[in-house]
PDB file of C-alpha atoms in Angstrom:
ATOM      1  CA  MET A   1      -3.957 -18.357  11.098  1.00 83.00           C
ATOM      2  CA  GLU A   2      -6.142 -18.277  14.175  1.00 87.00           C
ATOM      3  CA  ASP A   3      -8.968 -20.859  13.882  1.00 87.00           C
ATOM      4  CA  VAL A   4     -12.428 -19.923  13.225  1.00 92.00           C
ATOM      5  CA  GLN A   5     -13.787 -21.012  16.084  1.00 94.00           C
ATOM      6  CA  ALA A   6     -11.290 -18.928  18.469  1.00 94.00           C
ATOM      7  CA  VAL A   7     -11.869 -16.030  16.824  1.00 93.00           C
ATOM      8  CA  ARG A   8     -15.673 -16.523  16.985  1.00 94.00           C
ATOM      9  CA  GLY A   9     -15.008 -17.573  20.905  1.00 93.00           C
ATOM     10  CA  TYR A  10     -13.074 -14.036  21.125  1.00 94.00           C
ATOM     11  CA  LEU A  11     -15.705 -11.482  19.993  1.00 95.00           C
ATOM     12  CA  GLU A  12     -18.545 -13.215  22.383  1.00 94.00           C
ATOM     13  CA  ARG A  13     -16.418 -12.720  24.841  1.00 94.00           C
ATOM     14  CA  SER A  14     -15.743  -8.967  24.117  1.00 94.00           C
ATOM     15  CA  GLY A  15     -18.940  -7.903  23.784  1.00 93.00           C
ATOM     16  CA  TRP A  16     -18.280  -5.773  20.678  1.00 95.00           C
ATOM     17  CA  LEU A  17     -21.224  -7.164  18.810  1.00 95.00           C
ATOM     18  CA  GLU A  18     -24.668  -8.196  19.482  1.00 94.00           C
ATOM     19  CA  GLY A  19     -25.994 -11.633  17.618  1.00 95.00           C
ATOM     20  CA  ILE A  20     -23.012 -12.463  16.100  1.00 96.00           C
ATOM     21  CA  ARG A  21     -24.590 -14.947  12.743  1.00 96.00           C
ATOM     22  CA  GLU A  22     -21.173 -15.844  10.935  1.00 97.00           C
ATOM     23  CA  VAL A  23     -17.802 -15.839  11.576  1.00 96.00           C
ATOM     24  CA  ARG A  24     -15.313 -16.881   8.175  1.00 96.00           C
ATOM     25  CA  PHE A  25     -11.721 -16.765   7.241  1.00 95.00           C
ATOM     26  CA  LEU A  26     -11.392 -14.298   4.246  1.00 92.00           C
ATOM     27  CA  ALA A  27      -8.275 -13.395   3.391  1.00 87.00           C
ATOM     28  CA  ALA A  28      -4.182 -13.066   4.832  1.00 84.00           C
ATOM     29  CA  GLY A  29      -1.105 -11.580   4.241  1.00 77.00           C
ATOM     30  CA  GLU A  30       2.620 -11.651   5.531  1.00 73.00           C
ATOM     31  CA  TYR A  31       1.671  -9.414   8.429  1.00 85.00           C
ATOM     32  CA  ASN A  32      -2.205  -9.511   9.128  1.00 91.00           C
ATOM     33  CA  GLU A  33      -5.386 -11.779   9.003  1.00 93.00           C
ATOM     34  CA  ASN A  34      -8.923 -10.545   8.112  1.00 95.00           C
ATOM     35  CA  HIS A  35     -12.138 -12.194   9.296  1.00 97.00           C
ATOM     36  CA  TYR A  36     -15.429 -11.488   7.761  1.00 97.00           C
ATOM     37  CA  VAL A  37     -18.469 -10.825  10.529  1.00 97.00           C
ATOM     38  CA  ARG A  38     -21.975 -10.943  10.443  1.00 97.00           C
ATOM     39  CA  ALA A  39     -24.004  -9.561  13.608  1.00 96.00           C
ATOM     40  CA  SER A  40     -27.356  -8.162  14.012  1.00 94.00           C
ATOM     41  CA  GLY A  41     -25.759  -4.828  13.791  1.00 92.00           C
ATOM     42  CA  GLY A  42     -24.096  -5.168  10.063  1.00 94.00           C
ATOM     43  CA  GLU A  43     -20.798  -6.887   8.689  1.00 95.00           C
ATOM     44  CA  TYR A  44     -17.940  -6.037   9.745  1.00 97.00           C
ATOM     45  CA  VAL A  45     -13.954  -7.395   9.222  1.00 97.00           C
ATOM     46  CA  LEU A  46     -11.955  -8.694  11.815  1.00 97.00           C
ATOM     47  CA  ARG A  47      -8.415  -7.650  11.890  1.00 96.00           C
ATOM     48  CA  ILE A  48      -6.009  -9.702  13.698  1.00 96.00           C
ATOM     49  CA  ASN A  49      -2.169  -8.505  13.557  1.00 93.00           C
ATOM     50  CA  HIS A  50       0.802 -10.634  13.464  1.00 91.00           C
ATOM     51  CA  GLY A  51       3.874  -7.882  12.395  1.00 88.00           C
ATOM     52  CA  SER A  52       4.763  -4.899  11.614  1.00 87.00           C
ATOM     53  CA  GLN A  53       6.261  -3.302   9.166  1.00 85.00           C
ATOM     54  CA  LEU A  54       6.698   0.130  10.465  1.00 87.00           C
ATOM     55  CA  GLY A  55       8.859  -1.554  13.943  1.00 88.00           C
ATOM     56  CA  LEU A  56       6.187  -1.041  15.996  1.00 90.00           C
ATOM     57  CA  GLY A  57       5.694  -4.203  17.421  1.00 90.00           C
ATOM     58  CA  ARG A  58       2.610  -3.902  19.536  1.00 90.00           C
ATOM     59  CA  GLU A  59       1.657  -1.550  18.980  1.00 94.00           C
ATOM     60  CA  GLN A  60       1.275  -2.009  15.341  1.00 95.00           C
ATOM     61  CA  ILE A  61      -2.621  -2.279  16.096  1.00 96.00           C
ATOM     62  CA  GLY A  62      -3.820   0.915  17.493  1.00 97.00           C
ATOM     63  CA  TYR A  63      -1.282   2.671  15.143  1.00 97.00           C
ATOM     64  CA  GLU A  64      -3.158   1.147  11.966  1.00 97.00           C
ATOM     65  CA  PHE A  65      -6.372   1.996  14.353  1.00 97.00           C
ATOM     66  CA  SER A  66      -5.422   5.990  14.724  1.00 98.00           C
ATOM     67  CA  VAL A  67      -5.050   5.783  10.817  1.00 98.00           C
ATOM     68  CA  LEU A  68      -8.440   4.728  10.148  1.00 98.00           C
ATOM     69  CA  SER A  69      -9.500   6.608  12.577  1.00 98.00           C
ATOM     70  CA  ALA A  70      -8.065   9.691  11.175  1.00 98.00           C
ATOM     71  CA  VAL A  71      -8.743   9.192   7.400  1.00 98.00           C
ATOM     72  CA  ALA A  72     -12.294   8.644   8.340  1.00 97.00           C
ATOM     73  CA  PRO A  73     -13.827  11.638   6.942  1.00 97.00           C
ATOM     74  CA  SER A  74     -12.807  11.454   3.441  1.00 97.00           C
ATOM     75  CA  GLY A  75     -15.442   8.671   3.227  1.00 94.00           C
ATOM     76  CA  VAL A  76     -13.407   6.467   1.241  1.00 96.00           C
ATOM     77  CA  THR A  77     -12.018   4.228   4.133  1.00 96.00           C
ATOM     78  CA  PRO A  78     -13.134   1.638   6.070  1.00 95.00           C
ATOM     79  CA  ARG A  79     -14.480   2.964   9.774  1.00 96.00           C
ATOM     80  CA  PRO A  80     -12.789   1.482  12.650  1.00 97.00           C
ATOM     81  CA  TYR A  81     -14.698   0.421  15.731  1.00 97.00           C
ATOM     82  CA  ARG A  82     -12.674  -0.962  18.207  1.00 97.00           C
ATOM     83  CA  VAL A  83      -9.266  -2.233  18.993  1.00 97.00           C
ATOM     84  CA  ASP A  84      -7.289  -4.099  21.243  1.00 96.00           C
ATOM     85  CA  PRO A  85      -3.969  -4.598  21.311  1.00 95.00           C
ATOM     86  CA  TRP A  86      -3.916  -7.874  23.929  1.00 94.00           C
ATOM     87  CA  PRO A  87      -7.107 -10.118  22.731  1.00 94.00           C
ATOM     88  CA  GLU A  88      -7.394 -12.856  25.073  1.00 91.00           C
ATOM     89  CA  GLY A  89      -7.518 -16.323  23.181  1.00 91.00           C
ATOM     90  CA  LEU A  90      -5.643 -14.783  20.144  1.00 92.00           C
ATOM     91  CA  SER A  91      -1.893 -14.429  18.800  1.00 90.00           C
ATOM     92  CA  GLY A  92      -2.081 -10.767  17.431  1.00 93.00           C
ATOM     93  CA  GLY A  93      -4.080  -7.514  18.441  1.00 95.00           C
ATOM     94  CA  THR A  94      -7.981  -7.036  16.891  1.00 97.00           C
ATOM     95  CA  LEU A  95      -9.277  -4.200  15.266  1.00 97.00           C
ATOM     96  CA  LEU A  96     -12.918  -4.094  14.463  1.00 98.00           C
ATOM     97  CA  MET A  97     -13.666  -2.059  11.305  1.00 97.00           C
ATOM     98  CA  ASP A  98     -16.478  -1.924   8.918  1.00 94.00           C
ATOM     99  CA  TYR A  99     -16.835  -4.945   5.698  1.00 95.00           C
ATOM    100  CA  LEU A 100     -17.007  -3.307   1.929  1.00 93.00           C
ATOM    101  CA  PRO A 101     -17.793  -5.439  -0.386  1.00 89.00           C
ATOM    102  CA  GLY A 102     -16.917  -4.430  -4.269  1.00 90.00           C
ATOM    103  CA  ARG A 103     -14.043  -6.228  -6.389  1.00 92.00           C
ATOM    104  CA  PRO A 104     -10.119  -4.913  -7.283  1.00 92.00           C
ATOM    105  CA  LEU A 105      -9.339  -2.255  -9.221  1.00 94.00           C
ATOM    106  CA  ASP A 106      -9.457  -2.197 -13.165  1.00 94.00           C
ATOM    107  CA  TYR A 107      -7.319  -0.248 -14.671  1.00 95.00           C
ATOM    108  CA  SER A 108      -8.742  -0.237 -17.442  1.00 93.00           C
ATOM    109  CA  HIS A 109     -12.177   1.555 -16.608  1.00 91.00           C
ATOM    110  CA  ASN A 110     -11.540   2.767 -12.591  1.00 93.00           C
ATOM    111  CA  LEU A 111      -8.647   5.359 -12.790  1.00 95.00           C
ATOM    112  CA  GLU A 112     -10.439   8.322 -12.440  1.00 95.00           C
ATOM    113  CA  ARG A 113     -12.210   6.449  -9.971  1.00 95.00           C
ATOM    114  CA  ALA A 114      -9.117   5.414  -7.683  1.00 96.00           C
ATOM    115  CA  ALA A 115      -7.577   8.961  -8.563  1.00 97.00           C
ATOM    116  CA  ARG A 116     -10.759  10.765  -6.734  1.00 96.00           C
ATOM    117  CA  ILE A 117     -10.125   8.381  -4.144  1.00 97.00           C
ATOM    118  CA  LEU A 118      -6.424   9.682  -3.168  1.00 98.00           C
ATOM    119  CA  ALA A 119      -7.510  12.876  -3.368  1.00 98.00           C
ATOM    120  CA  ARG A 120     -10.157  12.785  -0.825  1.00 97.00           C
ATOM    121  CA  VAL A 121      -7.697  11.474   1.173  1.00 98.00           C
ATOM    122  CA  HIS A 122      -4.789  13.913   0.222  1.00 98.00           C
ATOM    123  CA  ALA A 123      -7.199  16.917   1.029  1.00 98.00           C
ATOM    124  CA  LEU A 124      -7.710  16.674   5.162  1.00 98.00           C
ATOM    125  CA  PRO A 125      -5.340  17.808   7.448  1.00 97.00           C
ATOM    126  CA  PRO A 126      -2.504  15.544   8.216  1.00 96.00           C
ATOM    127  CA  ASP A 127      -2.791  14.044  11.710  1.00 96.00           C
ATOM    128  CA  ASP A 128      -0.494  14.926  14.234  1.00 94.00           C
ATOM    129  CA  GLY A 129      -0.438  11.318  15.818  1.00 95.00           C
ATOM    130  CA  LEU A 130       1.222   9.466  12.640  1.00 97.00           C
ATOM    131  CA  ILE A 131       4.640   8.910  11.759  1.00 96.00           C
ATOM    132  CA  ARG A 132       6.043  11.746   9.542  1.00 95.00           C
ATOM    133  CA  GLN A 133       8.380  10.811   6.694  1.00 94.00           C
ATOM    134  CA  ASP A 134       9.548  13.905   5.976  1.00 92.00           C
ATOM    135  CA  ARG A 135      12.625  12.636   3.688  1.00 94.00           C
ATOM    136  CA  ALA A 136      10.304   9.829   1.736  1.00 95.00           C
ATOM    137  CA  VAL A 137      13.246   9.717  -1.027  1.00 96.00           C
ATOM    138  CA  LEU A 138      15.940   8.855   1.274  1.00 96.00           C
ATOM    139  CA  ASP A 139      14.074   6.506   3.799  1.00 95.00           C
ATOM    140  CA  ILE A 140      12.893   4.431   0.554  1.00 96.00           C
ATOM    141  CA  VAL A 141      16.609   4.428  -0.222  1.00 97.00           C
ATOM    142  CA  ALA A 142      17.288   3.591   3.895  1.00 96.00           C
ATOM    143  CA  GLU A 143      14.780   0.555   3.604  1.00 94.00           C
ATOM    144  CA  SER A 144      15.966  -0.875   0.393  1.00 96.00           C
ATOM    145  CA  GLU A 145      19.625  -1.216   1.610  1.00 96.00           C
ATOM    146  CA  GLY A 146      18.485  -3.110   4.119  1.00 94.00           C
ATOM    147  CA  LEU A 147      16.542  -5.353   2.264  1.00 94.00           C
ATOM    148  CA  LEU A 148      19.673  -5.432  -0.302  1.00 95.00           C
ATOM    149  CA  ASP A 149      22.088  -6.445   2.574  1.00 93.00           C
ATOM    150  CA  ARG A 150      19.807  -8.921   4.248  1.00 91.00           C
ATOM    151  CA  TYR A 151      21.390 -12.046   2.575  1.00 90.00           C
ATOM    152  CA  PRO A 152      25.255 -11.771   1.781  1.00 89.00           C
ATOM    153  CA  ASP A 153      25.407 -15.058  -0.097  1.00 88.00           C
ATOM    154  CA  HIS A 154      22.146 -13.946  -2.442  1.00 91.00           C
ATOM    155  CA  PRO A 155      22.541 -15.923  -5.442  1.00 88.00           C
ATOM    156  CA  ARG A 156      22.146 -13.341  -7.405  1.00 90.00           C
ATOM    157  CA  PRO A 157      25.215 -11.386  -6.636  1.00 92.00           C
ATOM    158  CA  GLU A 158      25.032  -9.344 -10.014  1.00 93.00           C
ATOM    159  CA  MET A 159      20.987  -7.672  -9.321  1.00 94.00           C
ATOM    160  CA  ARG A 160      22.021  -6.770  -6.323  1.00 94.00           C
ATOM    161  CA  ASP A 161      25.609  -4.653  -7.706  1.00 95.00           C
ATOM    162  CA  ARG A 162      22.541  -2.982 -10.383  1.00 95.00           C
ATOM    163  CA  LEU A 163      20.112  -2.446  -8.082  1.00 96.00           C
ATOM    164  CA  LEU A 164      22.904  -0.389  -6.085  1.00 96.00           C
ATOM    165  CA  ALA A 165      24.182   1.509  -9.161  1.00 96.00           C
ATOM    166  CA  TYR A 166      20.468   2.204  -9.524  1.00 96.00           C
ATOM    167  CA  ARG A 167      20.444   3.691  -6.345  1.00 97.00           C
ATOM    168  CA  ASP A 168      23.237   6.337  -6.822  1.00 96.00           C
ATOM    169  CA  ASP A 169      21.071   7.587 -10.024  1.00 95.00           C
ATOM    170  CA  VAL A 170      18.079   7.859  -7.228  1.00 96.00           C
ATOM    171  CA  LEU A 171      20.112   9.720  -4.831  1.00 97.00           C
ATOM    172  CA  THR A 172      21.993  12.056  -7.643  1.00 95.00           C
ATOM    173  CA  LEU A 173      17.962  12.902  -8.746  1.00 94.00           C
ATOM    174  CA  ASN A 174      17.072  13.532  -4.777  1.00 95.00           C
ATOM    175  CA  GLU A 175      19.912  15.966  -4.439  1.00 94.00           C
ATOM    176  CA  ARG A 176      18.736  18.016  -7.732  1.00 94.00           C
ATOM    177  CA  SER A 177      14.754  17.319  -6.357  1.00 93.00           C
ATOM    178  CA  ARG A 178      15.300  18.709  -2.564  1.00 89.00           C
ATOM    179  CA  ASP A 179      14.152  22.437  -3.140  1.00 91.00           C
ATOM    180  CA  PHE A 180      10.958  20.710  -4.870  1.00 92.00           C
ATOM    181  CA  LEU A 181       9.755  17.969  -2.089  1.00 89.00           C
ATOM    182  CA  ALA A 182      10.501  20.217   0.635  1.00 89.00           C
ATOM    183  CA  SER A 183       8.498  22.858  -0.647  1.00 91.00           C
ATOM    184  CA  GLU A 184       5.545  20.418  -1.021  1.00 89.00           C
ATOM    185  CA  PRO A 185       3.152  20.103   2.090  1.00 93.00           C
ATOM    186  CA  PRO A 186       2.667  16.478   3.438  1.00 96.00           C
ATOM    187  CA  VAL A 187      -0.229  14.739   3.500  1.00 97.00           C
ATOM    188  CA  MET A 188      -1.724  11.495   5.009  1.00 98.00           C
ATOM    189  CA  VAL A 189       0.145   8.926   2.543  1.00 98.00           C
ATOM    190  CA  ASN A 190      -1.253   4.934   2.628  1.00 98.00           C
ATOM    191  CA  THR A 191       1.859   4.121   0.721  1.00 95.00           C
ATOM    192  CA  GLU A 192       0.723   0.851  -1.273  1.00 94.00           C
ATOM    193  CA  VAL A 193      -1.555   1.699  -3.431  1.00 96.00           C
ATOM    194  CA  ASN A 194      -1.776  -1.408  -5.355  1.00 94.00           C
ATOM    195  CA  SER A 195      -5.317  -3.137  -7.521  1.00 94.00           C
ATOM    196  CA  GLY A 196      -5.932  -5.201  -5.144  1.00 91.00           C
ATOM    197  CA  ASN A 197      -6.280  -2.033  -1.917  1.00 94.00           C
ATOM    198  CA  PHE A 198      -8.909  -0.843  -4.048  1.00 96.00           C
ATOM    199  CA  ILE A 199     -12.476  -1.766  -3.293  1.00 94.00           C
ATOM    200  CA  MET A 200     -14.570  -0.410  -6.010  1.00 93.00           C
ATOM    201  CA  SER A 201     -18.375  -0.460  -6.339  1.00 86.00           C
ATOM    202  CA  HIS A 202     -20.188  -2.078  -9.650  1.00 66.00           C
ATOM    203  CA  MET A 203     -21.159   1.252 -10.159  1.00 60.00           C
ATOM    204  CA  ASP A 204     -19.832   3.437 -13.745  1.00 52.00           C
ATOM    205  CA  GLY A 205     -19.115   6.818 -13.865  1.00 45.00           C
ATOM    206  CA  ARG A 206     -18.332   9.198 -10.793  1.00 48.00           C
ATOM    207  CA  HIS A 207     -17.384   8.383  -7.707  1.00 44.00           C
ATOM    208  CA  GLY A 208     -20.039   7.753  -5.159  1.00 47.00           C
ATOM    209  CA  LYS A 209     -20.609   5.739  -2.853  1.00 62.00           C
ATOM    210  CA  GLY A 210     -18.843   2.265  -2.707  1.00 83.00           C
ATOM    211  CA  ASP A 211     -15.684   2.886  -3.657  1.00 94.00           C
ATOM    212  CA  PHE A 212     -12.661   2.859  -1.172  1.00 96.00           C
ATOM    213  CA  LEU A 213      -9.009   2.068  -0.248  1.00 97.00           C
ATOM    214  CA  VAL A 214      -8.335  -0.226   2.281  1.00 94.00           C
ATOM    215  CA  ASP A 215      -5.331  -1.824   4.580  1.00 94.00           C
ATOM    216  CA  TRP A 216      -3.453   1.009   5.643  1.00 96.00           C
ATOM    217  CA  GLU A 217      -0.655  -0.487   8.176  1.00 94.00           C
ATOM    218  CA  LYS A 218       2.070   1.621   6.936  1.00 94.00           C
ATOM    219  CA  ALA A 219       0.550   4.783   6.449  1.00 97.00           C
ATOM    220  CA  VAL A 220       2.702   7.852   7.721  1.00 97.00           C
ATOM    221  CA  VAL A 221       2.666  11.934   6.856  1.00 97.00           C
ATOM    222  CA  SER A 222       4.710  12.343   3.991  1.00 96.00           C
ATOM    223  CA  THR A 223       4.488  13.593   0.198  1.00 96.00           C
ATOM    224  CA  ARG A 224       1.367  12.679  -1.423  1.00 97.00           C
ATOM    225  CA  HIS A 225       3.796  12.185  -4.456  1.00 97.00           C
ATOM    226  CA  GLN A 226       4.416   8.448  -2.351  1.00 96.00           C
ATOM    227  CA  ASP A 227       0.913   7.702  -3.672  1.00 98.00           C
ATOM    228  CA  LEU A 228       0.863   8.698  -6.618  1.00 98.00           C
ATOM    229  CA  GLY A 229       4.503   7.572  -7.922  1.00 97.00           C
ATOM    230  CA  HIS A 230       3.677   3.949  -6.508  1.00 97.00           C
ATOM    231  CA  PHE A 231      -0.016   4.229  -8.075  1.00 98.00           C
ATOM    232  CA  LEU A 232       2.073   4.894 -11.595  1.00 97.00           C
ATOM    233  CA  ALA A 233       4.859   2.451 -10.732  1.00 96.00           C
ATOM    234  CA  PRO A 234       4.945  -0.244 -13.425  1.00 95.00           C
ATOM    235  CA  THR A 235       5.374  -2.703 -10.024  1.00 95.00           C
ATOM    236  CA  THR A 236       2.912  -2.087  -9.030  1.00 95.00           C
ATOM    237  CA  THR A 237       0.387  -2.115 -11.773  1.00 95.00           C
ATOM    238  CA  LEU A 238       2.096  -5.629 -12.651  1.00 93.00           C
ATOM    239  CA  TRP A 239       1.727  -7.036  -9.063  1.00 90.00           C
ATOM    240  CA  LYS A 240      -1.589  -8.485  -9.986  1.00 87.00           C
ATOM    241  CA  THR A 241      -2.491  -7.679 -13.199  1.00 89.00           C
ATOM    242  CA  ASP A 242      -1.030  -7.590 -16.531  1.00 88.00           C
ATOM    243  CA  THR A 243      -0.844  -3.483 -17.212  1.00 92.00           C
ATOM    244  CA  ARG A 244       1.371  -0.790 -17.789  1.00 93.00           C
ATOM    245  CA  LEU A 245       0.158   2.643 -17.968  1.00 95.00           C
ATOM    246  CA  ASP A 246       1.006   4.563 -21.251  1.00 94.00           C
ATOM    247  CA  ARG A 247       1.385   8.548 -21.335  1.00 95.00           C
ATOM    248  CA  GLU A 248      -2.234   9.200 -22.062  1.00 96.00           C
ATOM    249  CA  GLN A 249      -3.080   7.187 -18.696  1.00 97.00           C
ATOM    250  CA  ARG A 250      -1.190   8.505 -16.611  1.00 96.00           C
ATOM    251  CA  GLU A 251      -1.605  11.708 -17.468  1.00 97.00           C
ATOM    252  CA  ALA A 252      -5.603  11.289 -16.976  1.00 97.00           C
ATOM    253  CA  PHE A 253      -4.580  10.036 -13.640  1.00 98.00           C
ATOM    254  CA  LEU A 254      -3.042  13.031 -12.619  1.00 98.00           C
ATOM    255  CA  SER A 255      -5.649  15.457 -14.055  1.00 98.00           C
ATOM    256  CA  ALA A 256      -8.785  13.229 -12.343  1.00 97.00           C
ATOM    257  CA  TYR A 257      -6.596  13.714  -8.866  1.00 98.00           C
ATOM    258  CA  ARG A 258      -6.261  17.092  -9.702  1.00 98.00           C
ATOM    259  CA  ARG A 259      -9.721  18.234 -10.408  1.00 98.00           C
ATOM    260  CA  GLU A 260     -11.084  16.140  -7.291  1.00 97.00           C
ATOM    261  CA  LEU A 261      -8.711  18.407  -5.258  1.00 98.00           C
ATOM    262  CA  LEU A 262     -10.324  21.564  -6.581  1.00 98.00           C
ATOM    263  CA  LEU A 263     -13.418  20.734  -6.170  1.00 97.00           C
ATOM    264  CA  LEU A 264     -13.005  19.907  -2.743  1.00 96.00           C
ATOM    265  CA  GLY A 265     -11.752  23.378  -2.411  1.00 96.00           C
ATOM    266  CA  ALA A 266      -7.824  21.803  -0.995  1.00 96.00           C
ATOM    267  CA  ALA A 267      -4.617  23.249  -2.306  1.00 92.00           C
ATOM    268  CA  ALA A 268      -3.470  22.011  -5.941  1.00 95.00           C
ATOM    269  CA  PRO A 269      -0.306  21.618  -7.244  1.00 96.00           C
ATOM    270  CA  ASP A 270      -0.105  22.475 -11.227  1.00 96.00           C
ATOM    271  CA  MET A 271       0.136  19.666 -13.481  1.00 97.00           C
ATOM    272  CA  ASP A 272       3.765  20.364 -14.078  1.00 97.00           C
ATOM    273  CA  ALA A 273       4.142  19.996 -10.093  1.00 96.00           C
ATOM    274  CA  LEU A 274       2.487  16.603 -10.331  1.00 97.00           C
ATOM    275  CA  ARG A 275       4.065  15.082 -13.527  1.00 97.00           C
ATOM    276  CA  GLU A 276       7.828  15.999 -11.638  1.00 96.00           C
ATOM    277  CA  GLY A 277       6.825  14.614  -8.031  1.00 96.00           C
ATOM    278  CA  SER A 278       5.473  11.727  -9.138  1.00 96.00           C
ATOM    279  CA  ALA A 279       8.400  10.683 -11.247  1.00 96.00           C
ATOM    280  CA  ILE A 280      10.544  11.620  -8.500  1.00 96.00           C
ATOM    281  CA  LEU A 281       8.789   9.237  -6.249  1.00 97.00           C
ATOM    282  CA  GLU A 282       8.144   6.550  -8.992  1.00 97.00           C
ATOM    283  CA  ARG A 283      11.838   5.868  -9.854  1.00 96.00           C
ATOM    284  CA  THR A 284      12.565   5.532  -5.816  1.00 97.00           C
ATOM    285  CA  ILE A 285       9.475   3.401  -5.499  1.00 96.00           C
ATOM    286  CA  LEU A 286      10.750   0.842  -8.189  1.00 97.00           C
ATOM    287  CA  LEU A 287      13.868   0.750  -6.074  1.00 97.00           C
ATOM    288  CA  ARG A 288      12.197  -0.353  -3.194  1.00 96.00           C
ATOM    289  CA  ALA A 289       9.994  -2.860  -4.991  1.00 95.00           C
ATOM    290  CA  LEU A 290      12.642  -4.204  -7.023  1.00 96.00           C
ATOM    291  CA  SER A 291      14.469  -4.600  -3.836  1.00 96.00           C
ATOM    292  CA  TRP A 292      12.417  -6.554  -1.606  1.00 94.00           C
ATOM    293  CA  SER A 293      12.225  -8.610  -4.759  1.00 94.00           C
ATOM    294  CA  HIS A 294      16.151  -9.309  -4.882  1.00 95.00           C
ATOM    295  CA  MET A 295      15.371 -10.033  -1.433  1.00 93.00           C
ATOM    296  CA  ALA A 296      12.214 -12.261  -1.072  1.00 89.00           C
ATOM    297  CA  TYR A 297      13.688 -14.785  -4.183  1.00 90.00           C
ATOM    298  CA  CYS A 298      16.372 -15.970  -1.698  1.00 88.00           C
ATOM    299  CA  GLU A 299      13.852 -16.762   0.442  1.00 82.00           C
ATOM    300  CA  TYR A 300      11.326 -18.154  -1.527  1.00 83.00           C
ATOM    301  CA  THR A 301      14.158 -20.284  -3.190  1.00 81.00           C
ATOM    302  CA  ARG A 302      15.759 -21.425  -0.381  1.00 74.00           C
ATOM    303  CA  ALA A 303      15.198 -25.349   0.095  1.00 53.00           C
ATOM    304  CA  GLU A 304      14.099 -25.166   3.892  1.00 50.00           C
ATOM    305  CA  ARG A 305      11.296 -22.751   2.784  1.00 51.00           C
ATOM    306  CA  ALA A 306       8.135 -23.859   1.885  1.00 49.00           C
ATOM    307  CA  ILE A 307       6.888 -21.831  -0.755  1.00 47.00           C
ATOM    308  CA  ARG A 308       3.633 -20.422   0.282  1.00 62.00           C
ATOM    309  CA  ASN A 309       3.110 -18.326  -2.947  1.00 67.00           C
ATOM    310  CA  ALA A 310       3.604 -19.685  -6.238  1.00 77.00           C
ATOM    311  CA  ASP A 311       2.030 -17.034  -7.899  1.00 80.00           C
ATOM    312  CA  THR A 312       4.579 -14.385  -6.046  1.00 83.00           C
ATOM    313  CA  LEU A 313       7.583 -16.784  -6.402  1.00 86.00           C
ATOM    314  CA  ALA A 314       6.984 -16.175 -10.913  1.00 89.00           C
ATOM    315  CA  LYS A 315       6.241 -12.282 -10.112  1.00 90.00           C
ATOM    316  CA  ILE A 316       9.364 -11.979  -8.160  1.00 92.00           C
ATOM    317  CA  ARG A 317      11.348 -14.071 -10.992  1.00 92.00           C
ATOM    318  CA  GLN A 318       9.244 -11.714 -13.554  1.00 93.00           C
ATOM    319  CA  TYR A 319      10.651  -8.984 -12.141  1.00 94.00           C
ATOM    320  CA  LEU A 320      14.266  -9.210 -11.915  1.00 94.00           C
ATOM    321  CA  ASP A 321      14.791 -10.779 -15.411  1.00 93.00           C
ATOM    322  CA  ASN A 322      12.893  -8.101 -16.745  1.00 91.00           C
ATOM    323  CA  ALA A 323      14.893  -5.106 -13.895  1.00 92.00           C
ATOM    324  CA  GLU A 324      16.424  -3.154 -16.195  1.00 91.00           C
ATOM    325  CA  CYS A 325      13.480  -2.550 -18.403  1.00 89.00           C
ATOM    326  CA  PHE A 326      12.181  -0.790 -14.976  1.00 91.00           C
ATOM    327  CA  LEU A 327      15.590   0.741 -14.626  1.00 89.00           C
ATOM    328  CA  THR A 328      16.494   2.325 -17.437  1.00 82.00           C
ATOM    329  CA  TRP A 329      14.374   5.357 -17.438  1.00 63.00           C
ATOM    330  CA  LYS A 330      13.787   8.083 -19.956  1.00 55.00           C
ATOM    331  CA  GLU A 331      13.220  11.550 -18.421  1.00 48.00           C
TER     332      GLU A 331
END
């Protein structure tokens, strides 16, 4: 993690902001850290990149800037201002963007507002400069296989065998659904729509100014069902909460999503198509989530690796111990 004084010094040298009054650390993940910045012009976040899930290396931060620029017309994402892939005095590329106050999504009260956020992004024309993922299911399967193959000496080989069997089920589902998925027009998708990446205002009722979706580092142009399926998947809803969406909640979410598309004058799949597409990708994303958990379990339990987050390890164990509950799918 970068020293706060080093971050402040970099900002003062860059000339991006005038009257810098406060710089403080906000949060960090596996690949980025974020610092809050208050200056005479307003409140900002300086994001510092330390890796790429897309294999882009040092180009990752520039790609994220391009994504944020492309989705900015939605009005529900952070506005990007400046990007610097090679910042002097810091160890990773930097991105300056809006600071957005609010709270994480509450599944009990904010489902329809979250659906409207996704609809506003998906209604935009896809940007030609972004990575395309035209075979979403096959790409996610390939990613999952890479995760499962990372540690041949894994202490839970039986789970790997179970997930590979489930992979075969997903491939069969993809073969049956090929024409349906190919007929869906591509949109810009976030691909990581967990509750912590939504920033909700404290207002109630219909979405207005103050509801946002952040963290666009893995965004691609693909099927809308990547976002819808990821949002509905139990491995997503249970990650930071104790929520598993029931049939009524799922239907309300998809209905609100479709209504918002229609209000925006955008192409809106019918409800049957939304149910089918989100179910296909939800099953696929469950494979990736459990494959990641299988890989991460090995990393987190090795003696030479310090545990960075005990809550994460507890969640990984919960997912693996209850994997059959996730993988037993009722069509």
